[in-house]
Amino acid sequence: MSLEEFKNRNVGEQSYRMLDLEHTPETGLGKFGQVAKRTVKGELFVGLWVTLREMKNALFGGKMHTIKYPLEKLPISPRYRAIHDMLRLLESGHYRCIGCGLCEKICISDCIKMDTRYDENQRKEVSEYTINFGRCIFCGYCAEVCPELAIVHGGRYETASEQRASFSLFEDMLTPIDALKQQKEFDGFGAVSPNADENIKKTPLAY
Amino acid sequence: MDATVLPEVTSLGVVIKAIIILTIISAIAGFGTYIERKILAFMQRRLGPTHVGPFGLLQIAADGIKLFTQEDIIPQNANKLIFQIAPAITAATAFIALASVPVFPDFIIPEFIPILGGTFVPSIAADINVGILFVLGMMAAGLYGPLLAGMAQANKWGIIGSARTAIQFLSYEVVTGLSILAPIMLVGSLSLVDFNEYQAGEFTEWLIWQQPVAFVLFLIAGFAETNRTPFDLLEHEAEVISGYATEYSGMRWGMFFIGEYANMITVAILASVMFLGGYNDLGFIAGWFIIILKISFFFFLMLWVRASWPHIRPDQLMWLCWKVLMPLALVNILITAIVMMI
Amino acid sequence: MYEQIAFYLFSVLTIGLFLVTVLTKNILYAMTSLAGGMVFISGFFFLLEADFLGVVQLIVYVGAVMALYAFAMMFFDATRDIKENTTSNYLVFFLGGMIALMLVIIFIAPIMGDNIQSMYPPIEGAGNAQSVGLVLFTKYLVPFEVAALMLLVAMISGIILAGKKMDNSLTTQEDIIIEKEEIIK
């Protein structure tokens, strides 16, 4: 069965095959006949052959299923909702968060705490930003509500650590400045529209 | 077997043999758990133990450390004495059964070893002329391990497990006994050595060609008596948690398993010697090597079957024993007897 | 030398275990020691070089009879002591001991009186099983066959007793009908 077929949940469209179940024999002779037939038919050997074939495939066909987890990792979906990432602006490298506080407001498990202040240029800057991962339920509301696409869910699913604080600081979640090139943008809701460049107009201050 | 007269069997030789059997079979039993894990894993396209040592070989040592250092828990309401000796019964009967089967080739200890030099170590520790019956008797006595363990632990899963033990072992002893009766009639002896000599020569002489039904029946009953998969109702996790072993931990639990693996080896040796030509040379292959191959094959078969086939229900177990296997064995004996008389 | 040591060891163990069977109030102890005693009795047969009988003792008494006892014992709570209502333990002990002593004297007396010879000395060259078979199928043929017949009768009556309600399935008729309909669907 291919993956598409498997993912098709519309009941009735699949080409199911009915098993030809035998009726349970009623008479003693019928039961005897069934036993005799099953004994001679060698269905048990089919079962033995199946496991042996799989063993052959695994050992010599290179079809071993095991992922040696800490050494090998399966790729996870970009939609996976694990530990949050704080993104940076691609051009300037400055973090995107504008300190609006929407994520703090919407967080249903009340785990985001942030504090802002004005810096020397009278710009709002995020002075404190922590997510308590003991409480976070990874619902994704913060990422959804963020107007700047600043907070998104990332792929760091290995969340065991000696201290909870290991993930929860702003600096830990922020994309490292040298890894800016690897920061990925996805199309869709909230993303920059494809014709964003055409829509840019110079602000009146520039005149 | 060549016609040279074997040296006299001394009691020292027998003691050495007993020690060899105890140590080596215990080690093989431990190694068997590793082999079982690996083969079951491969058949499910997994890797099995890989991290402890090269290819996970030291997993046995890790298991041993775990079993020895685990806390030995005795439940509050259990009958403490019986609870404590029950695993020893399983292990002991399994090893006593090995006393009367040929385990390793006989050899003479080299002269340069100080005290033991020149001692003849026989292939069979106790070469009694009713070897097959002795093995069956000891395996019959082996049912007391699970039985008493289940009854002593004041646990309903244990009681169900021990009830199943009693039913299963009693029923399948009948099949084992009846199935090997036909080959015994052909050979005319209860000694495993006579069985071996009867099948000397080409592999067309093997008893499996004369007694295929008896071979299959013995194999099925052997699976049931060693508590292997299609018949492992005594400790079927999905039904009775762990049956008689529910309350056990640590080395006492481990002893049940050493006993089970030793029993598997015993059944494998019995099947190889009785039906597959024993330790006779086959063509250019030496006898000691071919018997190891045969035993390994039966051991592998047990694991293979465990990976392939589902359990059966208790009522199916009884149905199979009393309505299928026992009549078949009786018919087999009758036909053998008629053919022999003619 | 070895045989004497083995004999005394087995005797002490057998008598001790059977004493435990009689004296204990715990079902499990009684059962275990009875089974253990049976195993050690088979040791005597091995000492007398009657391997076949020893093995038969193991298979029949230890493997089958005792296991049936054990199966019956599962209807009791095996972890608790049972209450006995004997009025005088000493009297029971004394009478039991006396009866045992009397039995021993009855069996020992002829052996001590005149050296009895075995009526069927073991045949030279014949194995253990063969000698037993020879005696069974010549001198004791009729008792042997009668015993076989009795066992057959017992087996058939057992099957009839157990099989009376075999036709009554535990599944109700409705369940069977529902099951059939599901299969037809």
Coordinates of N, CA and C in Angstrom, one line a residue, chain B residues 115-207:
Chain B
I115 N 46.9 -32.8 39.0 CA 46.2 -33.8 39.8 C 45.2 -34.6 38.8
L116 N 44.6 -33.8 37.9 CA 43.6 -34.4 37.1 C 44.1 -35.2 35.9
G117 N 45.4 -35.1 35.6 CA 46.0 -35.6 34.4 C 45.6 -37.0 34.2
G118 N 45.3 -37.4 32.9 CA 45.0 -38.7 32.6 C 43.6 -39.2 32.9
T119 N 42.8 -38.3 33.5 CA 41.4 -38.7 33.8 C 40.6 -38.8 32.5
F120 N 39.8 -39.8 32.4 CA 38.9 -39.9 31.2 C 37.6 -39.3 31.5
V121 N 37.2 -38.3 30.7 CA 35.9 -37.6 30.9 C 34.9 -38.1 29.9
P122 N 33.9 -38.8 30.4 CA 33.0 -39.5 29.4 C 32.1 -38.4 28.7
S123 N 31.5 -38.9 27.6 CA 30.6 -38.0 26.9 C 29.3 -37.9 27.7
I124 N 28.8 -39.0 28.3 CA 27.6 -39.0 29.1 C 28.0 -39.1 30.6
A125 N 27.5 -38.2 31.4 CA 27.9 -38.2 32.8 C 27.4 -39.5 33.5
A126 N 26.1 -39.8 33.3 CA 25.6 -41.0 33.9 C 25.0 -41.9 32.8
D127 N 25.8 -42.9 32.3 CA 25.4 -43.7 31.2 C 24.5 -44.8 31.6
I128 N 23.3 -44.5 32.0 CA 22.3 -45.5 32.4 C 21.6 -46.0 31.2
N129 N 21.2 -47.2 31.2 CA 20.6 -47.8 29.9 C 19.2 -47.4 29.7
V130 N 18.6 -46.5 30.5 CA 17.3 -46.1 30.3 C 17.3 -44.5 30.1
G131 N 18.3 -44.1 29.4 CA 18.6 -42.7 29.3 C 17.4 -41.8 28.9
I132 N 16.7 -42.3 27.9 CA 15.6 -41.5 27.4 C 14.5 -41.3 28.4
L133 N 14.2 -42.4 29.1 CA 13.1 -42.3 30.1 C 13.6 -41.4 31.3
F134 N 14.9 -41.5 31.6 CA 15.4 -40.7 32.7 C 15.2 -39.2 32.4
V135 N 15.5 -38.8 31.1 CA 15.4 -37.4 30.7 C 13.9 -37.0 30.8
L136 N 13.0 -37.9 30.3 CA 11.6 -37.6 30.4 C 11.2 -37.5 31.9
G137 N 11.7 -38.4 32.7 CA 11.3 -38.3 34.1 C 11.7 -37.0 34.8
M138 N 12.9 -36.6 34.4 CA 13.5 -35.4 35.1 C 12.7 -34.2 34.5
M139 N 12.3 -34.2 33.3 CA 11.5 -33.1 32.8 C 10.1 -33.1 33.4
A140 N 9.7 -34.3 33.7 CA 8.4 -34.4 34.4 C 8.5 -33.8 35.8
A141 N 9.6 -34.1 36.5 CA 9.8 -33.6 37.8 C 10.0 -32.0 37.7
G142 N 10.5 -31.6 36.6 CA 10.7 -30.2 36.4 C 9.5 -29.3 36.5
L143 N 8.3 -30.0 36.4 CA 7.1 -29.2 36.5 C 6.9 -28.7 37.9
Y144 N 7.6 -29.2 38.9 CA 7.4 -28.7 40.2 C 7.9 -27.3 40.4
G145 N 8.9 -26.9 39.6 CA 9.4 -25.5 39.7 C 8.3 -24.5 39.5
P146 N 7.7 -24.4 38.3 CA 6.6 -23.5 38.1 C 5.4 -23.7 39.0
L147 N 5.1 -25.0 39.2 CA 3.9 -25.3 40.0 C 4.0 -24.8 41.4
L148 N 5.1 -25.1 42.1 CA 5.3 -24.6 43.5 C 5.5 -23.1 43.5
A149 N 6.2 -22.6 42.5 CA 6.4 -21.1 42.5 C 5.1 -20.4 42.4
G150 N 4.2 -20.9 41.5 CA 2.9 -20.3 41.4 C 2.0 -20.4 42.6
M151 N 2.1 -21.6 43.3 CA 1.2 -21.8 44.4 C 1.7 -21.1 45.7
A152 N 3.0 -20.8 45.7 CA 3.6 -20.3 47.0 C 3.5 -18.8 47.0
Q153 N 3.2 -18.1 45.9 CA 3.4 -16.6 45.9 C 2.2 -15.8 46.3
A154 N 1.0 -16.5 46.6 CA -0.1 -15.8 47.1 C -0.6 -14.7 46.1
N155 N -0.7 -15.1 44.8 CA -1.0 -14.2 43.8 C -1.8 -15.0 42.8
K156 N -2.9 -14.4 42.3 CA -3.9 -15.2 41.5 C -3.3 -15.5 40.2
W157 N -2.4 -14.6 39.7 CA -1.8 -14.9 38.4 C -0.9 -16.1 38.5
G158 N -0.2 -16.1 39.7 CA 0.7 -17.3 39.9 C -0.1 -18.6 40.0
I159 N -1.3 -18.5 40.6 CA -2.1 -19.7 40.7 C -2.5 -20.2 39.3
I160 N -3.0 -19.2 38.5 CA -3.4 -19.6 37.2 C -2.2 -20.1 36.4
G161 N -1.1 -19.5 36.6 CA 0.1 -20.0 35.9 C 0.4 -21.4 36.3
S162 N 0.3 -21.7 37.6 CA 0.7 -23.0 38.0 C -0.3 -24.1 37.6
A163 N -1.6 -23.6 37.6 CA -2.6 -24.6 37.1 C -2.3 -24.9 35.6
R164 N -2.0 -23.9 34.9 CA -1.7 -24.1 33.4 C -0.4 -25.0 33.3
T165 N 0.6 -24.8 34.2 CA 1.7 -25.7 34.2 C 1.3 -27.1 34.3
A166 N 0.5 -27.4 35.4 CA 0.1 -28.8 35.7 C -0.6 -29.4 34.5
I167 N -1.5 -28.6 33.9 CA -2.3 -29.2 32.8 C -1.4 -29.5 31.6
Q168 N -0.6 -28.4 31.3 CA 0.2 -28.5 30.0 C 1.3 -29.6 30.1
F169 N 2.0 -29.6 31.2 CA 3.1 -30.6 31.3 C 2.6 -32.0 31.4
L170 N 1.5 -32.2 32.2 CA 0.9 -33.6 32.3 C 0.4 -34.1 31.0
S171 N -0.3 -33.2 30.2 CA -0.8 -33.6 29.0 C 0.2 -33.9 28.0
Y172 N 1.2 -33.0 27.9 CA 2.2 -33.2 26.8 C 3.3 -34.3 27.1
E173 N 3.4 -34.6 28.4 CA 4.2 -35.8 28.7 C 3.7 -37.0 28.1
V174 N 2.3 -37.2 28.0 CA 1.7 -38.3 27.4 C 2.2 -38.4 25.9
V175 N 2.1 -37.2 25.2 CA 2.5 -37.2 23.8 C 4.0 -37.5 23.6
T176 N 4.8 -36.9 24.5 CA 6.2 -37.2 24.4 C 6.5 -38.7 24.5
G177 N 5.9 -39.2 25.6 CA 6.2 -40.7 25.8 C 5.7 -41.5 24.7
L178 N 4.5 -41.3 24.2 CA 3.9 -42.1 23.2 C 4.7 -41.9 21.8
S179 N 5.1 -40.7 21.6 CA 5.7 -40.4 20.3 C 7.1 -41.1 20.2
I180 N 7.8 -41.2 21.3 CA 9.1 -41.8 21.2 C 9.0 -43.3 21.4
L181 N 7.8 -43.8 21.7 CA 7.7 -45.2 21.9 C 8.0 -46.0 20.6
A182 N 7.5 -45.4 19.5 CA 7.7 -46.1 18.2 C 9.1 -46.2 17.8
P183 N 9.9 -45.1 17.9 CA 11.4 -45.3 17.6 C 12.0 -46.2 18.6
I184 N 11.6 -46.2 19.9 CA 12.2 -47.1 20.8 C 11.9 -48.6 20.4
M185 N 10.7 -48.8 19.9 CA 10.4 -50.2 19.4 C 11.3 -50.6 18.3
L186 N 11.6 -49.6 17.4 CA 12.4 -50.0 16.2 C 13.8 -50.3 16.7
V187 N 14.4 -49.4 17.6 CA 15.8 -49.6 18.1 C 15.9 -50.7 19.1
G188 N 14.8 -50.9 19.9 CA 14.8 -52.0 20.8 C 15.7 -51.6 22.1
S189 N 15.8 -50.4 22.4 CA 16.6 -50.0 23.5 C 16.2 -48.6 24.0
L190 N 16.4 -48.4 25.3 CA 16.1 -47.0 25.8 C 17.4 -46.2 26.0
S191 N 18.5 -46.7 25.5 CA 19.7 -46.0 25.7 C 20.0 -45.1 24.5
L192 N 20.4 -43.9 24.8 CA 20.7 -43.0 23.7 C 21.9 -43.4 22.8
V193 N 22.8 -44.1 23.5 CA 24.0 -44.6 22.7 C 23.5 -45.6 21.7
D194 N 22.6 -46.5 22.1 CA 22.0 -47.5 21.1 C 21.3 -46.8 20.0
F195 N 20.6 -45.7 20.3 CA 19.9 -44.9 19.3 C 21.0 -44.4 18.3
N196 N 22.1 -43.9 18.8 CA 23.1 -43.3 18.0 C 23.7 -44.4 17.1
E197 N 23.9 -45.6 17.6 CA 24.6 -46.6 16.8 C 23.6 -47.1 15.8
Y198 N 22.3 -47.1 16.1 CA 21.3 -47.6 15.1 C 21.3 -46.8 13.9
Q199 N 21.7 -45.5 14.0 CA 21.6 -44.6 12.8 C 22.9 -44.3 12.2
A200 N 23.9 -45.2 12.5 CA 25.3 -44.9 12.0 C 25.2 -45.1 10.5
G201 N 26.1 -44.3 9.8 CA 26.2 -44.5 8.4 C 25.6 -43.3 7.6
E202 N 25.0 -43.5 6.5 CA 24.5 -42.5 5.6 C 23.3 -41.8 6.3
F203 N 22.9 -40.6 5.8 CA 21.8 -40.0 6.4 C 20.5 -40.6 6.0
T204 N 20.5 -41.6 5.1 CA 19.3 -42.3 4.9 C 19.0 -43.2 6.0
E205 N 19.9 -43.5 6.9 CA 19.7 -44.3 8.1 C 19.0 -43.6 9.2
W206 N 18.8 -42.3 9.1 CA 18.3 -41.5 10.1 C 16.8 -42.0 10.4
L207 N 16.5 -41.9 11.7 CA 15.1 -42.4 12.1 C 14.0 -41.5 11.6

